[in-house]
Short mmCIF file of C-alpha atoms and ligand atoms in Angstrom, two decimals:
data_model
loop_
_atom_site.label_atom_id
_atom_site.label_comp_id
_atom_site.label_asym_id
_atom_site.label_seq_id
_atom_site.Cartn_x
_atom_site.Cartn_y
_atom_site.Cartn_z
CA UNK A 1 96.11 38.80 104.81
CA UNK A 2 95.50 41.03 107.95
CA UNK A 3 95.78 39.64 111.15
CA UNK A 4 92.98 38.94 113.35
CA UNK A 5 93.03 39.09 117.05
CA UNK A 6 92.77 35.52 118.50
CA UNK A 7 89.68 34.43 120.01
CA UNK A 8 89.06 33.87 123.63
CA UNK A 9 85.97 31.64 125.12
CA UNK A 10 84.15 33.04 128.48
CA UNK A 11 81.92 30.42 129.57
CA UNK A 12 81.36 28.86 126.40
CA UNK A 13 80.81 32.20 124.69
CA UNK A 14 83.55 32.93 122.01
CA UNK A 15 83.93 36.71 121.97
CA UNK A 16 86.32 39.39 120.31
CA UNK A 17 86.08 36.88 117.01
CA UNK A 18 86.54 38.10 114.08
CA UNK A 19 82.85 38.27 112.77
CA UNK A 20 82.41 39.71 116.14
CA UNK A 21 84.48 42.81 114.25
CA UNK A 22 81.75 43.00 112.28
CA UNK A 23 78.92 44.20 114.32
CA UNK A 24 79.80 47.90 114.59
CA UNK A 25 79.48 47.95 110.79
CA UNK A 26 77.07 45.51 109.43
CA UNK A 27 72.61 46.35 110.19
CA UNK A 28 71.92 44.96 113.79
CA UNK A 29 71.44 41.65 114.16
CA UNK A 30 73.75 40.28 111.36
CA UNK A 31 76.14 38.50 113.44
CA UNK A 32 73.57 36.78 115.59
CA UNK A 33 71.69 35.57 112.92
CA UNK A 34 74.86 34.38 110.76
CA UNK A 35 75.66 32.22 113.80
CA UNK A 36 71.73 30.45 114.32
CA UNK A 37 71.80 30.18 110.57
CA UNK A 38 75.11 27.93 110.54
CA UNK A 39 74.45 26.20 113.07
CA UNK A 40 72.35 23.88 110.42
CA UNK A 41 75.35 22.99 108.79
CA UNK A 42 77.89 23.36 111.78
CA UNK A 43 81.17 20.48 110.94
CA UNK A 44 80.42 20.63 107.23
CA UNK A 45 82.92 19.98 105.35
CA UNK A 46 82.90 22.78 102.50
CA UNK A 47 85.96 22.61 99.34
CA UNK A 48 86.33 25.64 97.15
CA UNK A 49 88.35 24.90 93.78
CA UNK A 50 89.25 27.90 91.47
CA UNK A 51 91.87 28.66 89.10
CA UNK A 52 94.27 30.94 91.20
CA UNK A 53 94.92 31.70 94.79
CA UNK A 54 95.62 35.71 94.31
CA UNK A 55 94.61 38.01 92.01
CA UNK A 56 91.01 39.09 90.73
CA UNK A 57 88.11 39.50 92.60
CA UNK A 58 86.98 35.75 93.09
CA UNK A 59 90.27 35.20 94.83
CA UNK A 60 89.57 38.14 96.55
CA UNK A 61 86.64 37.35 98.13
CA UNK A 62 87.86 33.77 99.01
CA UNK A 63 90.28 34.60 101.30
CA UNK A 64 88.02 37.07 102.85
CA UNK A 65 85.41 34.42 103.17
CA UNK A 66 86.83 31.37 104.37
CA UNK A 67 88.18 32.55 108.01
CA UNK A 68 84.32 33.36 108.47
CA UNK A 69 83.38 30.36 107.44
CA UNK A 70 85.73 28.71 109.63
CA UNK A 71 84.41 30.85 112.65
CA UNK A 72 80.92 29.50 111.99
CA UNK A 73 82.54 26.08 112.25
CA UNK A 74 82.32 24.98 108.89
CA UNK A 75 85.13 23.43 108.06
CA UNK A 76 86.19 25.34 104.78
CA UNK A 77 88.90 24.30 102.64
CA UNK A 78 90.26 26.01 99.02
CA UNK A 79 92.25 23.97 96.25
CA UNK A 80 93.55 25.74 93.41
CA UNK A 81 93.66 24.10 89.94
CA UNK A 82 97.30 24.11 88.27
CA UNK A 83 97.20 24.14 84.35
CA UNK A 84 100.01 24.24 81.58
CA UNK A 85 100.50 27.72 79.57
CA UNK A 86 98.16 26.42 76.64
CA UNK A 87 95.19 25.79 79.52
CA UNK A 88 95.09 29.42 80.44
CA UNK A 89 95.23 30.52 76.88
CA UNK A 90 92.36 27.81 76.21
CA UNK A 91 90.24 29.03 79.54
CA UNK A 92 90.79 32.68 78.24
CA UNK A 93 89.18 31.88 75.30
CA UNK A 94 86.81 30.69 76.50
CA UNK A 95 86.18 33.46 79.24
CA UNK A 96 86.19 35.55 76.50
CA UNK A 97 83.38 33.42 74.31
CA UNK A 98 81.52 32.97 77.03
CA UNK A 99 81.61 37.13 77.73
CA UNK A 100 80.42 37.44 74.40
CA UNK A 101 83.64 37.81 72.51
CA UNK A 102 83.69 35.59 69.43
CA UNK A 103 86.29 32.77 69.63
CA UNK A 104 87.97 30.28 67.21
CA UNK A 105 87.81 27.07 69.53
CA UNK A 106 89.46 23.81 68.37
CA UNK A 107 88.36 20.81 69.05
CA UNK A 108 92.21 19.95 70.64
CA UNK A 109 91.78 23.05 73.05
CA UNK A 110 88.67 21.54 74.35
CA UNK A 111 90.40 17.90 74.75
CA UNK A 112 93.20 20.01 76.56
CA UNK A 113 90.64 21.44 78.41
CA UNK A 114 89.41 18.22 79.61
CA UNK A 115 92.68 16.20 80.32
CA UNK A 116 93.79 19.29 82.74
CA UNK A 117 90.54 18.67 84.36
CA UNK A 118 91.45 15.20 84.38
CA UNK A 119 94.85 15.79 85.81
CA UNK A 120 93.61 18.03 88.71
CA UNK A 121 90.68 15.20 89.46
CA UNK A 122 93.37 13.21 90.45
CA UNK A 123 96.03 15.89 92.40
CA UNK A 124 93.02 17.73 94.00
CA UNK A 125 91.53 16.49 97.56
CA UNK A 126 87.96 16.56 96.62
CA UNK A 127 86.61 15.17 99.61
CA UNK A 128 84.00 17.19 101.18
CA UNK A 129 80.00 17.21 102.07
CA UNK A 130 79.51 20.62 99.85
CA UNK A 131 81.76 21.95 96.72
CA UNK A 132 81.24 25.07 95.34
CA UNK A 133 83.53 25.30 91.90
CA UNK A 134 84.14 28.67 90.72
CA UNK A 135 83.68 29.42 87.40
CA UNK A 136 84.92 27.43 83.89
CA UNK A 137 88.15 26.59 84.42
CA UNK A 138 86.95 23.90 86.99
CA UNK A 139 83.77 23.09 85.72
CA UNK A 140 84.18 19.57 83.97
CA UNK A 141 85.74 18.33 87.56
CA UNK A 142 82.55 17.08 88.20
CA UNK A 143 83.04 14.22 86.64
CA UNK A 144 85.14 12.94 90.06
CA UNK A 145 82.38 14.67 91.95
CA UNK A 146 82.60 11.82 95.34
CA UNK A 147 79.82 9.87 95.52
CA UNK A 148 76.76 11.83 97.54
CA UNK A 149 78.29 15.21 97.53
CA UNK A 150 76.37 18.65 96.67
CA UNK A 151 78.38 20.16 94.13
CA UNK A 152 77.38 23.79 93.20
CA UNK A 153 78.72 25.74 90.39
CA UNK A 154 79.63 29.57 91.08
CA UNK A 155 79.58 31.44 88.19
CA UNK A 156 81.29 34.87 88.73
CA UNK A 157 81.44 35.92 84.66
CA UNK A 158 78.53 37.55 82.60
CA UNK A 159 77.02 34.93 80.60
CA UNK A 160 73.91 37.44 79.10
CA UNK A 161 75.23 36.92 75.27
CA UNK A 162 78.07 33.76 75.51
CA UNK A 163 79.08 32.28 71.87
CA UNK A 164 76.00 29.21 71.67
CA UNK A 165 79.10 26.22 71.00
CA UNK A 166 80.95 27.45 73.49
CA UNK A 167 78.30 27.50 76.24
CA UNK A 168 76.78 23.88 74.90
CA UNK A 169 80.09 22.36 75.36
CA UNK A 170 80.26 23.92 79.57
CA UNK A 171 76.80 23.49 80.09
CA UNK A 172 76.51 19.77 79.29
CA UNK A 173 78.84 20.10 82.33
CA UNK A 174 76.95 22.57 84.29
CA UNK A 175 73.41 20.34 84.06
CA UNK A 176 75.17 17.84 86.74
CA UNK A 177 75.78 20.43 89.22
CA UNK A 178 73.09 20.46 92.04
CA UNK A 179 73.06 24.15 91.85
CA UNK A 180 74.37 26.98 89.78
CA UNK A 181 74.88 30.60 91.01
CA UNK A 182 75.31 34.07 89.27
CA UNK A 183 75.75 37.47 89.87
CA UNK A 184 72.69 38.99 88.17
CA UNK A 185 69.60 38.29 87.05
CA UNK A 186 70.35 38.84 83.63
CA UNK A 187 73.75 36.15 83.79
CA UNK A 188 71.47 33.04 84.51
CA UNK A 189 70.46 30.67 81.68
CA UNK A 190 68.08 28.00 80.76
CA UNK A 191 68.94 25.03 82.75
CA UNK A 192 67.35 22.13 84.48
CA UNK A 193 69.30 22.49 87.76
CA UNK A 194 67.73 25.12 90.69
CA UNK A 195 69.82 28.49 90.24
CA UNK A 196 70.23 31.50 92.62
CA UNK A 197 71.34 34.73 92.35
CA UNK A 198 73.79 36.37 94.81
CA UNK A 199 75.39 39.22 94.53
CA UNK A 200 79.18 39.79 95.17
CA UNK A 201 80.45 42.02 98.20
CA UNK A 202 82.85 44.13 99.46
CA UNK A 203 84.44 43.53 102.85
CA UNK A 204 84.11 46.49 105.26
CA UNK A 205 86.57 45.65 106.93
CA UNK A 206 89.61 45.37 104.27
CA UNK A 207 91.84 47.94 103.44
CA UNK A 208 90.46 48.46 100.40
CA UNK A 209 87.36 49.81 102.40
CA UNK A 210 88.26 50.56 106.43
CA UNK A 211 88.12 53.45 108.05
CA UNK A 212 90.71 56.03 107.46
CA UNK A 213 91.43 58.51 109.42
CA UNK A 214 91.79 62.39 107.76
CA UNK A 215 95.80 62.54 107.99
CA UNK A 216 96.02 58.94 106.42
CA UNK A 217 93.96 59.70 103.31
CA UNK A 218 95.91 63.25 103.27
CA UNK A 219 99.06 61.20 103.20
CA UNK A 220 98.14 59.15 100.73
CA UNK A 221 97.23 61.32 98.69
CA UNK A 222 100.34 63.51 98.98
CA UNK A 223 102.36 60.42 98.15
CA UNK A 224 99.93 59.63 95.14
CA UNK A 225 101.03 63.68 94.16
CA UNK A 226 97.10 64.76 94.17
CA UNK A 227 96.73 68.33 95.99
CA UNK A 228 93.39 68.19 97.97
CA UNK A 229 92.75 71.53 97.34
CA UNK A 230 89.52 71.51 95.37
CA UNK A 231 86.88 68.72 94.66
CA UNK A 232 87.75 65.60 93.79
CA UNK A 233 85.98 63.92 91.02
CA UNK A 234 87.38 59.78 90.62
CA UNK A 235 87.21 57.10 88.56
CA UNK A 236 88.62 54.10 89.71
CA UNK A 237 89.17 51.49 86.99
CA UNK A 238 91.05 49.35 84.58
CA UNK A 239 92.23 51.19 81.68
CA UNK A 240 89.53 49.54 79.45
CA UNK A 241 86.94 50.71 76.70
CA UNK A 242 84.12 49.14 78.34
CA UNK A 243 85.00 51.27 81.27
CA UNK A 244 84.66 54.85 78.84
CA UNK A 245 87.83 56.52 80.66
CA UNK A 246 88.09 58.82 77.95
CA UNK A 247 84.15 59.29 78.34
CA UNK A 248 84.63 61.19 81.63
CA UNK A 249 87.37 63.25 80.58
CA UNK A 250 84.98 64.85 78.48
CA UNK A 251 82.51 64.81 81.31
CA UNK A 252 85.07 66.54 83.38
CA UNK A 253 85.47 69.21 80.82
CA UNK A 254 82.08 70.23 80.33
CA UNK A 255 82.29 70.45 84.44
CA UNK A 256 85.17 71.95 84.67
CA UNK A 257 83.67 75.22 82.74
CA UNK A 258 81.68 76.11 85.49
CA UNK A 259 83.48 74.20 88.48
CA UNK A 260 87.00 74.38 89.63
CA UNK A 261 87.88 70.46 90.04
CA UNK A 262 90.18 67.98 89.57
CA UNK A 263 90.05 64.84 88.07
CA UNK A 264 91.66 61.52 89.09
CA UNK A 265 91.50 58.50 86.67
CA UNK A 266 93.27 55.49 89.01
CA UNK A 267 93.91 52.49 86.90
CA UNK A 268 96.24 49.37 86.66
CA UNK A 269 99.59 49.21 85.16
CA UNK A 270 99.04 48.40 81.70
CA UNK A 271 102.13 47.14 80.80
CA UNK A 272 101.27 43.55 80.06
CA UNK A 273 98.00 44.29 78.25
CA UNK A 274 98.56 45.54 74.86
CA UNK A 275 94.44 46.73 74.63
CA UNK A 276 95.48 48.48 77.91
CA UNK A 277 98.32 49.89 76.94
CA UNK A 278 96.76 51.45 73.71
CA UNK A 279 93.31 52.71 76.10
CA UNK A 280 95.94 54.54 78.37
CA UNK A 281 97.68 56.58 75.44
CA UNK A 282 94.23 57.56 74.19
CA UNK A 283 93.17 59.17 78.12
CA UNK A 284 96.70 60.43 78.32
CA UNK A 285 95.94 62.06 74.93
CA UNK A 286 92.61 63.12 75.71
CA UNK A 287 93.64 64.70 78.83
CA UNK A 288 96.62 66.41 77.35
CA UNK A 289 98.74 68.84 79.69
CA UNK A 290 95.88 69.81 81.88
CA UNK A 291 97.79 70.01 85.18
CA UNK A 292 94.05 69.78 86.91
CA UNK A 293 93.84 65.82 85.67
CA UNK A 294 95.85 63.03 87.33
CA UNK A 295 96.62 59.99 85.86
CA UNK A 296 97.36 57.32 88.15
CA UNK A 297 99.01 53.97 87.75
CA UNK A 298 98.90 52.00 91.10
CA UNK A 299 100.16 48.55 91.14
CA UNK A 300 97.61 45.53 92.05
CA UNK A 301 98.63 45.60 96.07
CA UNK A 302 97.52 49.58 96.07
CA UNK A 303 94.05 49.09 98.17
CA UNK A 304 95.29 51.95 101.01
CA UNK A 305 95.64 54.17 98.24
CA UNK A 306 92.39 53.51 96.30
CA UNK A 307 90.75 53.36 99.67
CA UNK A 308 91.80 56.92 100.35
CA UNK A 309 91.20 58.61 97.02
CA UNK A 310 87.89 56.96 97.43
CA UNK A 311 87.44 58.63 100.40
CA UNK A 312 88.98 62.07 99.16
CA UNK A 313 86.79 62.25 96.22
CA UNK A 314 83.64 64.28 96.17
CA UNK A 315 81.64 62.44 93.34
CA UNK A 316 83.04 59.19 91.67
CA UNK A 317 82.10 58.01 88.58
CA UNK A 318 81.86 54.43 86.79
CA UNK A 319 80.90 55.59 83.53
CA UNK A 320 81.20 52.00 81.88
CA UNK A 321 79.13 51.50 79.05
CA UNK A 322 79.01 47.98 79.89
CA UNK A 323 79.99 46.10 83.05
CA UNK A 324 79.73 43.11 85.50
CA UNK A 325 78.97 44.28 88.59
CA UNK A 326 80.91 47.43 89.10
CA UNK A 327 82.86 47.00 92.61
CA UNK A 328 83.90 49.86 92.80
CA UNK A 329 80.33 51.72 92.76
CA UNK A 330 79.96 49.35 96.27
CA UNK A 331 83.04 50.39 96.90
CA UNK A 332 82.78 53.91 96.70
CA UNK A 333 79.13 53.91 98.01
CA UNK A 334 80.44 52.56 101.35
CA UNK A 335 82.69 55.54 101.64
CA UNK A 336 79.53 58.01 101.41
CA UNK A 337 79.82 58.95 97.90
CA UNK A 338 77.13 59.26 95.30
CA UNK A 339 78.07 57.52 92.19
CA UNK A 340 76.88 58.34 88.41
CA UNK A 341 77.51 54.85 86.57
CA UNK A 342 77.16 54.13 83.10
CA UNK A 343 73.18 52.44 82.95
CA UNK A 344 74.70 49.02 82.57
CA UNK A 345 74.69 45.65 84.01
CA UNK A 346 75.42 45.62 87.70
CA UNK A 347 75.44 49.12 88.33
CA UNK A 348 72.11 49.42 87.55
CA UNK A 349 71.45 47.56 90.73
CA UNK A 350 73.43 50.01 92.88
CA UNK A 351 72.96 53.11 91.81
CA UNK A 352 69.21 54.48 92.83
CA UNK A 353 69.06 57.08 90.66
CA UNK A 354 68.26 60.06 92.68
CA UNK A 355 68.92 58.08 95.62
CA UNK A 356 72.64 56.91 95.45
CA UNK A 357 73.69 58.50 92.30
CA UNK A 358 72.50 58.53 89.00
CA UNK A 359 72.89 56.39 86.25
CA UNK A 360 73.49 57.89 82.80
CA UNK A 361 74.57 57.21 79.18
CA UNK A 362 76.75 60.15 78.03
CA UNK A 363 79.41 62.35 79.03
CA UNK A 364 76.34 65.48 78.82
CA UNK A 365 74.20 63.25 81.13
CA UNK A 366 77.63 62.52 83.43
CA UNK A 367 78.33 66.41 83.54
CA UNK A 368 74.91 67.30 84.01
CA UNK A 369 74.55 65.16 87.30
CA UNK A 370 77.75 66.00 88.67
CA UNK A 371 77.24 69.84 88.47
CA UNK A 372 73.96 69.22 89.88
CA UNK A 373 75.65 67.86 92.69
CA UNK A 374 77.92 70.32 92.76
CA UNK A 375 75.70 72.86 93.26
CA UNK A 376 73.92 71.10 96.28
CA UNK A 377 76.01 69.87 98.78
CA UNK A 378 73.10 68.97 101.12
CA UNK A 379 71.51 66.73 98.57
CA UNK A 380 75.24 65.45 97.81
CA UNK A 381 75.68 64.83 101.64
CA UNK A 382 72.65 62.96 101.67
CA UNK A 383 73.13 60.83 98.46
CA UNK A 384 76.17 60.12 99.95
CA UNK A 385 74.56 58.58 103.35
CA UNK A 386 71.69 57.27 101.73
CA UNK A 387 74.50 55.38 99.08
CA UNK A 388 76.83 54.00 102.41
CA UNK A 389 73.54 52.86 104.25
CA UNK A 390 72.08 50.93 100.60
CA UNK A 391 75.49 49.60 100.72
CA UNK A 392 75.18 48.02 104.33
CA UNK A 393 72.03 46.08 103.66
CA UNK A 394 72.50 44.89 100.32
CA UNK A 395 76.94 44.55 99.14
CA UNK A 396 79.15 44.01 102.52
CA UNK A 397 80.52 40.25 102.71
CA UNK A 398 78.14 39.28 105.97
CA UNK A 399 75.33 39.34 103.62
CA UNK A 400 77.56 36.96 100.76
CA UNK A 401 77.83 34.35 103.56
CA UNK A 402 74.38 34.61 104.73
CA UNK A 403 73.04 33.15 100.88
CA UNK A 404 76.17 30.92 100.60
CA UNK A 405 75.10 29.24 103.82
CA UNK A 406 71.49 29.44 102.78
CA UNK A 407 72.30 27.85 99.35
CA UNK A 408 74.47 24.80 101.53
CA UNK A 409 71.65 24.59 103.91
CA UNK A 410 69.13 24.43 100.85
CA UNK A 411 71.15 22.12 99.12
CA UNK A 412 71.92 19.46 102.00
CA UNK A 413 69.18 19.37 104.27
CA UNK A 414 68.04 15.99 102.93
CA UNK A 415 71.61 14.66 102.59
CA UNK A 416 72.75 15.39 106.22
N1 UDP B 1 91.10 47.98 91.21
C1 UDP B 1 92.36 48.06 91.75
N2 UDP B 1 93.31 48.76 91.06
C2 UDP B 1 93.04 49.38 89.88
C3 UDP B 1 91.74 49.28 89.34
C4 UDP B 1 90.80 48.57 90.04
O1 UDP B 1 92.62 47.53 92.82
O2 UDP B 1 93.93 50.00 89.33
C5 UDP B 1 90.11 47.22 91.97
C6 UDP B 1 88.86 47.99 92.33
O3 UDP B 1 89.03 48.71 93.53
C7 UDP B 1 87.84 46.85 92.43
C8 UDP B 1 88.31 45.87 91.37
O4 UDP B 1 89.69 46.15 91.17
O5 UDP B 1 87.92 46.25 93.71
C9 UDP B 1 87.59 46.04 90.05
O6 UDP B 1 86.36 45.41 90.13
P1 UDP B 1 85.15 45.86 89.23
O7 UDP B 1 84.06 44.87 89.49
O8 UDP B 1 84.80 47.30 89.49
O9 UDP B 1 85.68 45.80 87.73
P2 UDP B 1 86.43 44.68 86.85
O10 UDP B 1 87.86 45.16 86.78
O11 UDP B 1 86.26 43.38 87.56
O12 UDP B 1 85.75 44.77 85.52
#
């Protein structure tokens, strides 16, 4: 975690906070109206439970999240769950049934599933005013929910097709929430509880996404081995099929006939991952000994890197053919860059076609747009602005906070 500068109080004033960090980036007024709006729930006492305390983006955006919370004086807390082996094979499942992804589930993995839940009712301090449980793994703790608490249920996972036994045997769980939460409109279900819809958010101020200046992205990029001597075309993303790496190599070289670029494909190490591992031979394959395309393998802690290829790059692409959100199109939006995403789930909501990028559904359509581009660097310098400024009002973490409070406020105005 970064550090923060401490805070100092003039006359009852705190300044030089850490949301105060945030004014020079996020659309005027944000801060100020962040602090009237908590000052509804000011001492709450606010638990987050999920199933791990790094990795993956719900972690992520935790321990972004709760200092500011904290700072509006809501007293935050996080437990993690602990599970055996079989529980995280059992909740994978699961993840995966629930994505869509048919699943043999026995009924011993959901009794596992239950007595873990069990187990952490008992290890976990669930004592607060407001819990918001983050997705399955969780979910069935509600059955210790403390008497008169709000209890919300995050869901950070598409549930737009989930295997029907799979998503009876959560919901009956979900119904005794007070709240449930997704990430797109198309993720929510039929349920008798109120739902909202928040988007997630990248933090401006990470170092995934700060400011960096010219010499740090060149070094980066000289240490990555990527000459910034022509444009930069990017993708930034697991090596996965959903994601269509091998989909923008061919974009790439149906660009490449009439523009001198390079491509960079940044990914994960796939070395655990046997689907990964098997995507990754196909790009390597695909891209063959074209010295113009760099494959990159960064490890999980490589945001300074990612953050300056980002910033390198002329166009990026997210060419998935299907998605959750897409954080990287925020991400590389906030950098100024117009993005041409596959027309699927989430990135359909932040790419404007025309205005932020375009959103296609072929390598042709991928090429097409990016020579266009190409060709006009004054409409790709204004996509670009246009992209970082859609970016500020609708995907930075200051705007994440603003609905969680407004969901806490929603939810215990008649309890407090
Ligand atoms: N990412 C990363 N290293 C990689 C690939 C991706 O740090 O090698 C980051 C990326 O910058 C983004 C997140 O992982 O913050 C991926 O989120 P996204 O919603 O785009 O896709 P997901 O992987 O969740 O499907």
């Amino acid at each position: 975690m970064p550090q923060f500068p401490m805070r100092t109080v003039l006359g009852g004033e705190a300044v030089g906070g850490l949301l105060d960090q945030y004014r020079d980036v996020t659309p005027r007024g944000t801060v100020e109206f962040l602090r009237r709006l908590a000052r509804q729930v000011e001492g709450i006492r606010m638990l987050n439970v999920n199933s791990t305390r790094t990795g993956g983006g719900v972690a992520e955006i935790l321990q972004r999240l709760l200092p500011l919370f904290e700072e509006l004086g809501v007293k935050a807390r996080w437990e993690v769950m602990a599970g055996s082996e079989v529980f995280y094979r059992t909740t994978k499942s699961f993840h995966n049934a629930l994505q869509g992804t048919k699943q043999r589930i026995t009924a011993e993995m959901y009794e596992g599933y239950l007595e873990c839940n069990r187990d952490n009712a008992k290890r976990l301090d669930l004592d607060a005013e407001v819990a918001m449980i983050h997705d399955p793994q969780p979910a069935a703790l509600i059955d210790s929910r403390p008497r008169g608490a709000k209890w919300i249920w995050r869901c950070h996972i598409d549930l737009s097709t989930p295997q029907p036994t799979v998503w009876q045997f959560l919901r009956s769980y979900v119904v005794r929430y007070d709240a449930a939460v997704f990430s797109l409109p198309k993720f929510a279900q039929r349920l008798r509880i109120p739902q909202f819809l928040i988007y997630p958010s990248i933090d401006p101020l990470s170092d995934k996404n700060r400011e960096l200046t010219a010499e740090a992205v060149n070094r980066s990029l000289q240490g990555l081995g990527v000459p910034w001597d022509k444009p930069i075309l990017l993708q930034v993303s697991r090596f996965d099929r959903f994601k269509d790496p091998v989909g923008v190599i061919e974009a790439y070289r149906l660009i490449k006939k009439s523009h001198d670029c390079r491509l960079v494909l940044a990914g994960g190490t796939a070395a655990d991952d046997p689907e990964g591992a098997a995507v990754l031979a196909e790009v390597r394959e695909a891209a063959g000994n074209d010295p113009d395309i760099h494959i990159l393998l960064l490890p999980p802690t490589a945001h300074l890197e990612i953050n300056a290829l980002q910033r390198a790059a002329t166009i990026v692409f997210q060419k998935s053919t299907r998605e959750g959100f897409g954080l990287t199109v925020a991400e590389a939006m906030w950098k100024g860059k117009p993005v041409i995403g596959g027309a699927t789930g989430g990135i359909t909501v932040q790419v404007i076609p025309g205005e932020t990028g375009y959103t296609v559904s072929s390598p042709e359509g991928a090429a097409f747009y990016a020579k266009r581009l190409l060709n006009e660097p004054d409409r790709l310098a204004v996509m670009g602005r246009q992209a970082k400024e859609y970016v500020r009002h609708r995907f930075l973490i200051t705007r994440h906070l603003q609905e969680y409070l407004a969901v806490i406020i929603q939810l215990c105005r008649g309890a407090r």
